[in-house]
Amino acid sequence: MRLSHVIAALDELYPPAWAESWDAVGPVCGDPGQEVGRVLFAVDPVAAVLDEALEWGADLLVTHHPLLLRGVHSVAATTPKGRMVHRMIREGVALYTAHTNADRADPGVSDALARAVGLTGALRPMVPDGDDPRRGLGRVGDLAEPVTLAEFTRGAAAGLPSTAWGVRAAGDPGRAVRTVAVCGGAGDSLLDTARAAGADVYLTADLRHHPASEFTEQGGPALVDAAHWATEWPWLADAERRLTGASKEAGTLETRVSTLVTDAWSLHFEGAQ
């Protein structure tokens, strides 16, 4: 299958027009005419992931996070990102990114996160898209049965891949939780949206001390904070399934989801009690 055909299938699943204006999505490097037999899905386009792609013999790397999010004037091999570009071109590995367009898709990143932490029923966006209310940022849904915050947090940790960051919660451990809001990746901009949605708990990543502290003081949802990478990793398997199911030709691709933990934080120790 030619790279151009794989890109067309990915663009149909995650149209670049759905991305935020500041984002950088779509093909990053690769010859449209090259043949693609193996596709590796990963969250981050980093050297260790490229090592995995090369070892497996992947022709295409599909990542959630962009390699070149901000404008650059050079891709010299004297920088980590420049070395990535040089290695990919030299080894014939193409790179494609689906970032905020995958966040806003139906299903998208937050749908996969919601399922991973136990939501089983219908889901709705926290911030519906103006053109299609089924799409948008974040998701809100209900658990099959109410649980305590402690139980929900424990279940979320079990449903997400393990990281040094772990999963932590803010709120009464015995609080009843039924309605859950989630947002894959950094979601503190949606704190007030989670409150307005009537959620009992809001699960996201990268919550900062002061906004989280002030939010919990004002009442509203409890907070659950997980590692950024862990909240987005569940989407990879969904993207893999959707690509291979996109067409009969795409079904001939050999695909794999990287399990390499590329979260920025790699060590965790408890302080003195």
mmCIF file of C-alpha atoms in Angstrom:
data_model
loop_
_atom_site.group_PDB
_atom_site.id
_atom_site.type_symbol
_atom_site.label_atom_id
_atom_site.label_comp_id
_atom_site.label_asym_id
_atom_site.label_seq_id
_atom_site.Cartn_x
_atom_site.Cartn_y
_atom_site.Cartn_z
ATOM 1 C CA MET A 1 0.000 0.000 0.000
ATOM 2 C CA ARG A 2 1.450 3.379 -0.962
ATOM 3 C CA LEU A 3 2.092 5.963 1.740
ATOM 4 C CA SER A 4 -0.202 8.410 -0.061
ATOM 5 C CA HIS A 5 -3.089 5.934 0.313
ATOM 6 C CA VAL A 6 -2.407 5.429 4.027
ATOM 7 C CA ILE A 7 -2.267 9.202 4.555
ATOM 8 C CA ALA A 8 -5.571 9.591 2.697
ATOM 9 C CA ALA A 9 -7.164 6.997 5.002
ATOM 10 C CA LEU A 10 -5.786 8.698 8.128
ATOM 11 C CA ASP A 11 -6.885 12.121 6.879
ATOM 12 C CA GLU A 12 -10.407 10.765 6.414
ATOM 13 C CA LEU A 13 -10.465 9.354 9.947
ATOM 14 C CA TYR A 14 -8.872 12.446 11.506
ATOM 15 C CA PRO A 15 -9.335 15.370 9.106
ATOM 16 C CA PRO A 16 -6.584 17.969 9.567
ATOM 17 C CA ALA A 17 -9.275 20.677 9.407
ATOM 18 C CA TRP A 18 -10.461 19.523 12.841
ATOM 19 C CA ALA A 19 -7.133 20.478 14.438
ATOM 20 C CA GLU A 20 -6.666 23.643 16.458
ATOM 21 C CA SER A 21 -5.226 26.579 14.490
ATOM 22 C CA TRP A 22 -1.924 26.417 16.396
ATOM 23 C CA ASP A 23 -1.439 22.694 15.825
ATOM 24 C CA ALA A 24 0.805 20.846 13.364
ATOM 25 C CA VAL A 25 -0.792 17.634 12.076
ATOM 26 C CA GLY A 26 -0.619 15.350 9.065
ATOM 27 C CA PRO A 27 2.423 13.966 7.233
ATOM 28 C CA VAL A 28 5.786 15.179 8.529
ATOM 29 C CA CYS A 29 8.175 13.270 6.291
ATOM 30 C CA GLY A 30 8.070 10.417 3.823
ATOM 31 C CA ASP A 31 7.795 9.866 0.066
ATOM 32 C CA PRO A 32 4.092 9.608 -0.921
ATOM 33 C CA GLY A 33 5.019 6.933 -3.447
ATOM 34 C CA GLN A 34 6.855 4.654 -1.040
ATOM 35 C CA GLU A 35 5.346 1.296 -0.130
ATOM 36 C CA VAL A 36 4.044 0.821 3.425
ATOM 37 C CA GLY A 37 3.723 -2.621 4.933
ATOM 38 C CA ARG A 38 4.183 -2.000 8.654
ATOM 39 C CA VAL A 39 2.768 0.841 10.757
ATOM 40 C CA LEU A 40 3.766 1.572 14.357
ATOM 41 C CA PHE A 41 1.473 3.700 16.556
ATOM 42 C CA ALA A 42 2.948 5.690 19.464
ATOM 43 C CA VAL A 43 2.206 8.769 21.549
ATOM 44 C CA ASP A 44 5.572 10.520 21.184
ATOM 45 C CA PRO A 45 7.936 10.897 18.203
ATOM 46 C CA VAL A 46 11.128 10.419 20.227
ATOM 47 C CA ALA A 47 14.392 8.606 19.548
ATOM 48 C CA ALA A 48 13.478 5.494 21.557
ATOM 49 C CA VAL A 49 10.238 5.077 19.594
ATOM 50 C CA LEU A 50 12.107 5.459 16.300
ATOM 51 C CA ASP A 51 14.558 2.803 17.519
ATOM 52 C CA GLU A 52 11.573 0.493 18.087
ATOM 53 C CA ALA A 53 10.163 1.305 14.641
ATOM 54 C CA LEU A 54 13.482 0.541 12.961
ATOM 55 C CA GLU A 55 14.019 -2.675 14.916
ATOM 56 C CA TRP A 56 10.548 -3.907 13.905
ATOM 57 C CA GLY A 57 10.956 -2.751 10.315
ATOM 58 C CA ALA A 58 8.139 -0.190 10.304
ATOM 59 C CA ASP A 59 7.671 1.930 7.198
ATOM 60 C CA LEU A 60 5.370 4.459 8.895
ATOM 61 C CA LEU A 61 5.236 5.875 12.395
ATOM 62 C CA VAL A 62 1.888 7.378 13.445
ATOM 63 C CA THR A 63 2.128 9.510 16.592
ATOM 64 C CA HIS A 64 -0.269 11.621 18.608
ATOM 65 C CA HIS A 65 2.198 14.340 19.510
ATOM 66 C CA PRO A 66 3.796 16.446 16.765
ATOM 67 C CA LEU A 67 7.540 16.379 16.193
ATOM 68 C CA LEU A 68 7.649 19.966 14.927
ATOM 69 C CA LEU A 69 4.835 21.794 16.716
ATOM 70 C CA ARG A 70 6.413 25.230 16.446
ATOM 71 C CA GLY A 71 8.023 26.787 13.388
ATOM 72 C CA VAL A 72 11.658 25.889 12.790
ATOM 73 C CA HIS A 73 14.373 27.334 10.577
ATOM 74 C CA SER A 74 16.608 24.273 10.601
ATOM 75 C CA VAL A 75 16.450 20.497 10.950
ATOM 76 C CA ALA A 76 20.211 20.137 11.287
ATOM 77 C CA ALA A 77 21.290 16.861 12.854
ATOM 78 C CA THR A 78 22.903 18.822 15.691
ATOM 79 C CA THR A 79 19.511 18.921 17.477
ATOM 80 C CA PRO A 80 17.428 15.970 18.764
ATOM 81 C CA LYS A 81 14.520 16.740 16.421
ATOM 82 C CA GLY A 82 16.846 17.318 13.511
ATOM 83 C CA ARG A 83 18.486 13.945 14.132
ATOM 84 C CA MET A 84 15.021 12.356 14.124
ATOM 85 C CA VAL A 85 14.236 13.854 10.722
ATOM 86 C CA HIS A 86 17.597 12.778 9.277
ATOM 87 C CA ARG A 87 17.269 9.229 10.619
ATOM 88 C CA MET A 88 13.703 8.827 9.339
ATOM 89 C CA ILE A 89 14.590 10.018 5.865
ATOM 90 C CA ARG A 90 17.786 7.956 5.750
ATOM 91 C CA GLU A 91 16.010 4.786 6.928
ATOM 92 C CA GLY A 92 12.854 5.321 4.874
ATOM 93 C CA VAL A 93 10.469 5.684 7.825
ATOM 94 C CA ALA A 94 7.591 8.113 7.263
ATOM 95 C CA LEU A 95 5.967 10.085 10.103
ATOM 96 C CA TYR A 96 2.330 11.137 10.419
ATOM 97 C CA THR A 97 0.766 13.065 13.320
ATOM 98 C CA ALA A 98 -2.861 13.161 14.508
ATOM 99 C CA HIS A 99 -3.032 15.518 17.499
ATOM 100 C CA THR A 100 -5.929 17.857 18.305
ATOM 101 C CA ASN A 101 -7.805 16.549 15.270
ATOM 102 C CA ALA A 102 -7.758 13.149 17.026
ATOM 103 C CA ASP A 103 -8.769 14.838 20.287
ATOM 104 C CA ARG A 104 -11.864 16.257 18.587
ATOM 105 C CA ALA A 105 -12.788 13.128 16.603
ATOM 106 C CA ASP A 106 -15.729 10.798 17.258
ATOM 107 C CA PRO A 107 -14.393 8.480 18.518
ATOM 108 C CA GLY A 108 -11.231 10.189 19.602
ATOM 109 C CA VAL A 109 -8.611 10.328 22.331
ATOM 110 C CA SER A 110 -11.014 11.045 25.190
ATOM 111 C CA ASP A 111 -13.429 8.283 24.122
ATOM 112 C CA ALA A 112 -10.642 5.739 24.473
ATOM 113 C CA LEU A 113 -9.648 7.238 27.834
ATOM 114 C CA ALA A 114 -13.238 7.090 29.093
ATOM 115 C CA ARG A 115 -13.511 3.395 28.228
ATOM 116 C CA ALA A 116 -10.140 2.652 29.819
ATOM 117 C CA VAL A 117 -11.242 4.098 33.176
ATOM 118 C CA GLY A 118 -14.565 2.269 33.285
ATOM 119 C CA LEU A 119 -17.233 4.294 31.469
ATOM 120 C CA THR A 120 -19.500 1.914 29.576
ATOM 121 C CA GLY A 121 -22.514 3.916 28.412
ATOM 122 C CA ALA A 122 -23.083 6.757 25.980
ATOM 123 C CA LEU A 123 -20.524 9.564 25.922
ATOM 124 C CA ARG A 124 -20.916 13.223 25.021
ATOM 125 C CA PRO A 125 -18.245 15.901 24.395
ATOM 126 C CA MET A 126 -17.451 18.348 27.166
ATOM 127 C CA VAL A 127 -17.033 21.028 24.491
ATOM 128 C CA PRO A 128 -19.150 20.040 21.460
ATOM 129 C CA ASP A 129 -17.948 21.066 18.024
ATOM 130 C CA GLY A 130 -20.067 23.726 16.345
ATOM 131 C CA ASP A 131 -20.371 21.739 13.110
ATOM 132 C CA ASP A 132 -21.054 18.344 14.686
ATOM 133 C CA PRO A 133 -22.093 18.071 18.357
ATOM 134 C CA ARG A 134 -20.954 14.438 18.443
ATOM 135 C CA ARG A 135 -17.368 15.640 18.129
ATOM 136 C CA GLY A 136 -15.405 17.934 20.415
ATOM 137 C CA LEU A 137 -12.999 18.107 23.333
ATOM 138 C CA GLY A 138 -13.258 15.809 26.352
ATOM 139 C CA ARG A 139 -16.038 13.363 27.150
ATOM 140 C CA VAL A 140 -18.714 13.010 29.852
ATOM 141 C CA GLY A 141 -20.483 9.771 30.746
ATOM 142 C CA ASP A 142 -21.692 7.554 33.566
ATOM 143 C CA LEU A 143 -20.335 4.511 35.334
ATOM 144 C CA ALA A 144 -22.542 1.435 35.367
ATOM 145 C CA GLU A 145 -22.786 1.701 39.158
ATOM 146 C CA PRO A 146 -21.748 4.422 41.634
ATOM 147 C CA VAL A 147 -18.382 3.918 43.355
ATOM 148 C CA THR A 148 -16.373 5.922 45.844
ATOM 149 C CA LEU A 149 -13.675 8.301 44.674
ATOM 150 C CA ALA A 150 -11.060 5.964 46.135
ATOM 151 C CA GLU A 151 -12.495 3.029 44.191
ATOM 152 C CA PHE A 152 -12.711 5.029 40.978
ATOM 153 C CA THR A 153 -9.117 6.222 41.332
ATOM 154 C CA ARG A 154 -7.921 2.670 41.981
ATOM 155 C CA GLY A 155 -9.844 1.441 38.941
ATOM 156 C CA ALA A 156 -8.459 4.229 36.756
ATOM 157 C CA ALA A 157 -4.920 3.301 37.789
ATOM 158 C CA ALA A 158 -5.649 -0.324 36.871
ATOM 159 C CA GLY A 159 -7.134 0.649 33.492
ATOM 160 C CA LEU A 160 -4.285 2.928 32.428
ATOM 161 C CA PRO A 161 -0.690 1.924 31.671
ATOM 162 C CA SER A 162 1.657 2.179 34.645
ATOM 163 C CA THR A 163 3.916 5.223 34.917
ATOM 164 C CA ALA A 164 6.189 6.770 37.530
ATOM 165 C CA TRP A 165 3.644 9.587 37.837
ATOM 166 C CA GLY A 166 0.863 7.211 38.850
ATOM 167 C CA VAL A 167 -2.733 8.341 39.422
ATOM 168 C CA ARG A 168 -3.667 10.745 42.219
ATOM 169 C CA ALA A 169 -6.937 12.276 43.365
ATOM 170 C CA ALA A 170 -8.164 15.406 45.138
ATOM 171 C CA GLY A 171 -11.381 15.129 47.156
ATOM 172 C CA ASP A 172 -13.102 13.055 49.812
ATOM 173 C CA PRO A 173 -12.038 9.405 49.241
ATOM 174 C CA GLY A 174 -15.534 8.254 50.226
ATOM 175 C CA ARG A 175 -17.362 10.611 47.878
ATOM 176 C CA ALA A 176 -19.855 8.889 45.563
ATOM 177 C CA VAL A 177 -18.883 8.975 41.887
ATOM 178 C CA ARG A 178 -21.263 8.185 39.014
ATOM 179 C CA THR A 179 -20.928 10.917 36.349
ATOM 180 C CA VAL A 180 -17.374 11.231 35.048
ATOM 181 C CA ALA A 181 -15.713 13.832 32.829
ATOM 182 C CA VAL A 182 -12.396 13.032 31.144
ATOM 183 C CA CYS A 183 -9.957 14.826 28.880
ATOM 184 C CA GLY A 184 -6.881 13.141 27.475
ATOM 185 C CA GLY A 185 -3.696 15.174 27.887
ATOM 186 C CA ALA A 186 -3.443 18.532 29.648
ATOM 187 C CA GLY A 187 -6.999 19.461 30.607
ATOM 188 C CA ASP A 188 -6.912 22.147 33.280
ATOM 189 C CA SER A 189 -8.463 24.622 30.821
ATOM 190 C CA LEU A 190 -11.682 22.568 31.105
ATOM 191 C CA LEU A 191 -12.026 22.604 34.894
ATOM 192 C CA ASP A 192 -15.036 24.916 34.850
ATOM 193 C CA THR A 193 -16.517 22.966 31.943
ATOM 194 C CA ALA A 194 -16.362 19.780 34.026
ATOM 195 C CA ARG A 195 -18.215 21.542 36.843
ATOM 196 C CA ALA A 196 -20.877 22.852 34.445
ATOM 197 C CA ALA A 197 -21.328 19.323 33.047
ATOM 198 C CA GLY A 198 -22.435 18.108 36.479
ATOM 199 C CA ALA A 199 -19.570 15.619 36.788
ATOM 200 C CA ASP A 200 -18.791 14.000 40.121
ATOM 201 C CA VAL A 201 -15.150 13.635 39.121
ATOM 202 C CA TYR A 202 -12.928 15.037 36.389
ATOM 203 C CA LEU A 203 -9.986 12.936 35.182
ATOM 204 C CA THR A 204 -7.250 14.526 33.110
ATOM 205 C CA ALA A 205 -3.478 15.186 33.183
ATOM 206 C CA ASP A 206 -0.985 17.907 34.070
ATOM 207 C CA LEU A 207 -3.108 19.572 36.737
ATOM 208 C CA ARG A 208 -1.212 22.391 38.449
ATOM 209 C CA HIS A 209 -1.227 23.009 42.179
ATOM 210 C CA HIS A 210 -2.940 26.392 42.404
ATOM 211 C CA PRO A 211 -5.774 25.821 39.897
ATOM 212 C CA ALA A 212 -6.472 22.388 41.415
ATOM 213 C CA SER A 213 -6.395 23.709 44.975
ATOM 214 C CA GLU A 214 -8.688 26.644 44.203
ATOM 215 C CA PHE A 215 -11.051 24.408 42.225
ATOM 216 C CA THR A 216 -11.496 21.903 45.046
ATOM 217 C CA GLU A 217 -12.042 24.719 47.556
ATOM 218 C CA GLN A 218 -14.967 25.991 45.480
ATOM 219 C CA GLY A 219 -16.787 22.666 45.477
ATOM 220 C CA GLY A 220 -17.790 20.724 42.416
ATOM 221 C CA PRO A 221 -16.166 17.630 40.928
ATOM 222 C CA ALA A 222 -13.361 15.753 42.601
ATOM 223 C CA LEU A 223 -10.158 15.671 40.548
ATOM 224 C CA VAL A 224 -8.109 12.742 39.308
ATOM 225 C CA ASP A 225 -4.726 13.512 37.765
ATOM 226 C CA ALA A 226 -2.862 10.905 35.683
ATOM 227 C CA ALA A 227 0.296 11.001 33.585
ATOM 228 C CA HIS A 228 -0.097 12.888 30.308
ATOM 229 C CA TRP A 229 1.229 9.975 28.232
ATOM 230 C CA ALA A 230 -0.987 7.454 30.030
ATOM 231 C CA THR A 231 -4.209 9.379 29.320
ATOM 232 C CA GLU A 232 -3.500 9.440 25.583
ATOM 233 C CA TRP A 233 -2.017 5.963 25.099
ATOM 234 C CA PRO A 234 -5.417 4.122 25.025
ATOM 235 C CA TRP A 235 -6.278 5.958 21.787
ATOM 236 C CA LEU A 236 -3.497 4.200 19.889
ATOM 237 C CA ALA A 237 -5.302 0.849 19.763
ATOM 238 C CA ASP A 238 -8.478 2.584 18.576
ATOM 239 C CA ALA A 239 -6.568 4.414 15.822
ATOM 240 C CA GLU A 240 -4.945 1.122 14.827
ATOM 241 C CA ARG A 241 -8.335 -0.607 14.538
ATOM 242 C CA ARG A 242 -9.884 2.249 12.597
ATOM 243 C CA LEU A 243 -7.027 2.430 10.106
ATOM 244 C CA THR A 244 -6.991 -1.311 9.371
ATOM 245 C CA GLY A 245 -10.775 -1.247 9.017
ATOM 246 C CA ALA A 246 -10.776 1.812 6.748
ATOM 247 C CA SER A 247 -10.538 -0.226 3.549
ATOM 248 C CA LYS A 248 -9.819 -3.712 2.256
ATOM 249 C CA GLU A 249 -6.385 -2.551 1.160
ATOM 250 C CA ALA A 250 -5.633 -1.033 4.571
ATOM 251 C CA GLY A 251 -6.522 -4.366 6.130
ATOM 252 C CA THR A 252 -3.384 -5.825 4.566
ATOM 253 C CA LEU A 253 -1.153 -3.582 6.692
ATOM 254 C CA GLU A 254 0.769 -5.077 9.589
ATOM 255 C CA THR A 255 0.294 -2.807 12.586
ATOM 256 C CA ARG A 256 1.563 -2.547 16.144
ATOM 257 C CA VAL A 257 0.959 -0.287 19.156
ATOM 258 C CA SER A 258 4.114 0.720 20.998
ATOM 259 C CA THR A 259 4.042 -0.093 24.710
ATOM 260 C CA LEU A 260 7.213 1.880 25.353
ATOM 261 C CA VAL A 261 6.557 4.334 28.202
ATOM 262 C CA THR A 262 7.655 7.748 26.962
ATOM 263 C CA ASP A 263 6.128 9.871 29.702
ATOM 264 C CA ALA A 264 8.544 12.619 30.693
ATOM 265 C CA TRP A 265 8.696 11.410 34.319
ATOM 266 C CA SER A 266 10.641 8.201 34.913
ATOM 267 C CA LEU A 267 11.197 8.016 38.699
ATOM 268 C CA HIS A 268 8.898 8.291 41.699
ATOM 269 C CA PHE A 269 9.736 8.079 45.408
ATOM 270 C CA GLU A 270 7.549 8.658 48.437
ATOM 271 C CA GLY A 271 8.708 11.295 50.912
ATOM 272 C CA ALA A 272 9.182 10.769 54.622
ATOM 273 C CA GLN A 273 5.927 10.113 56.470
#
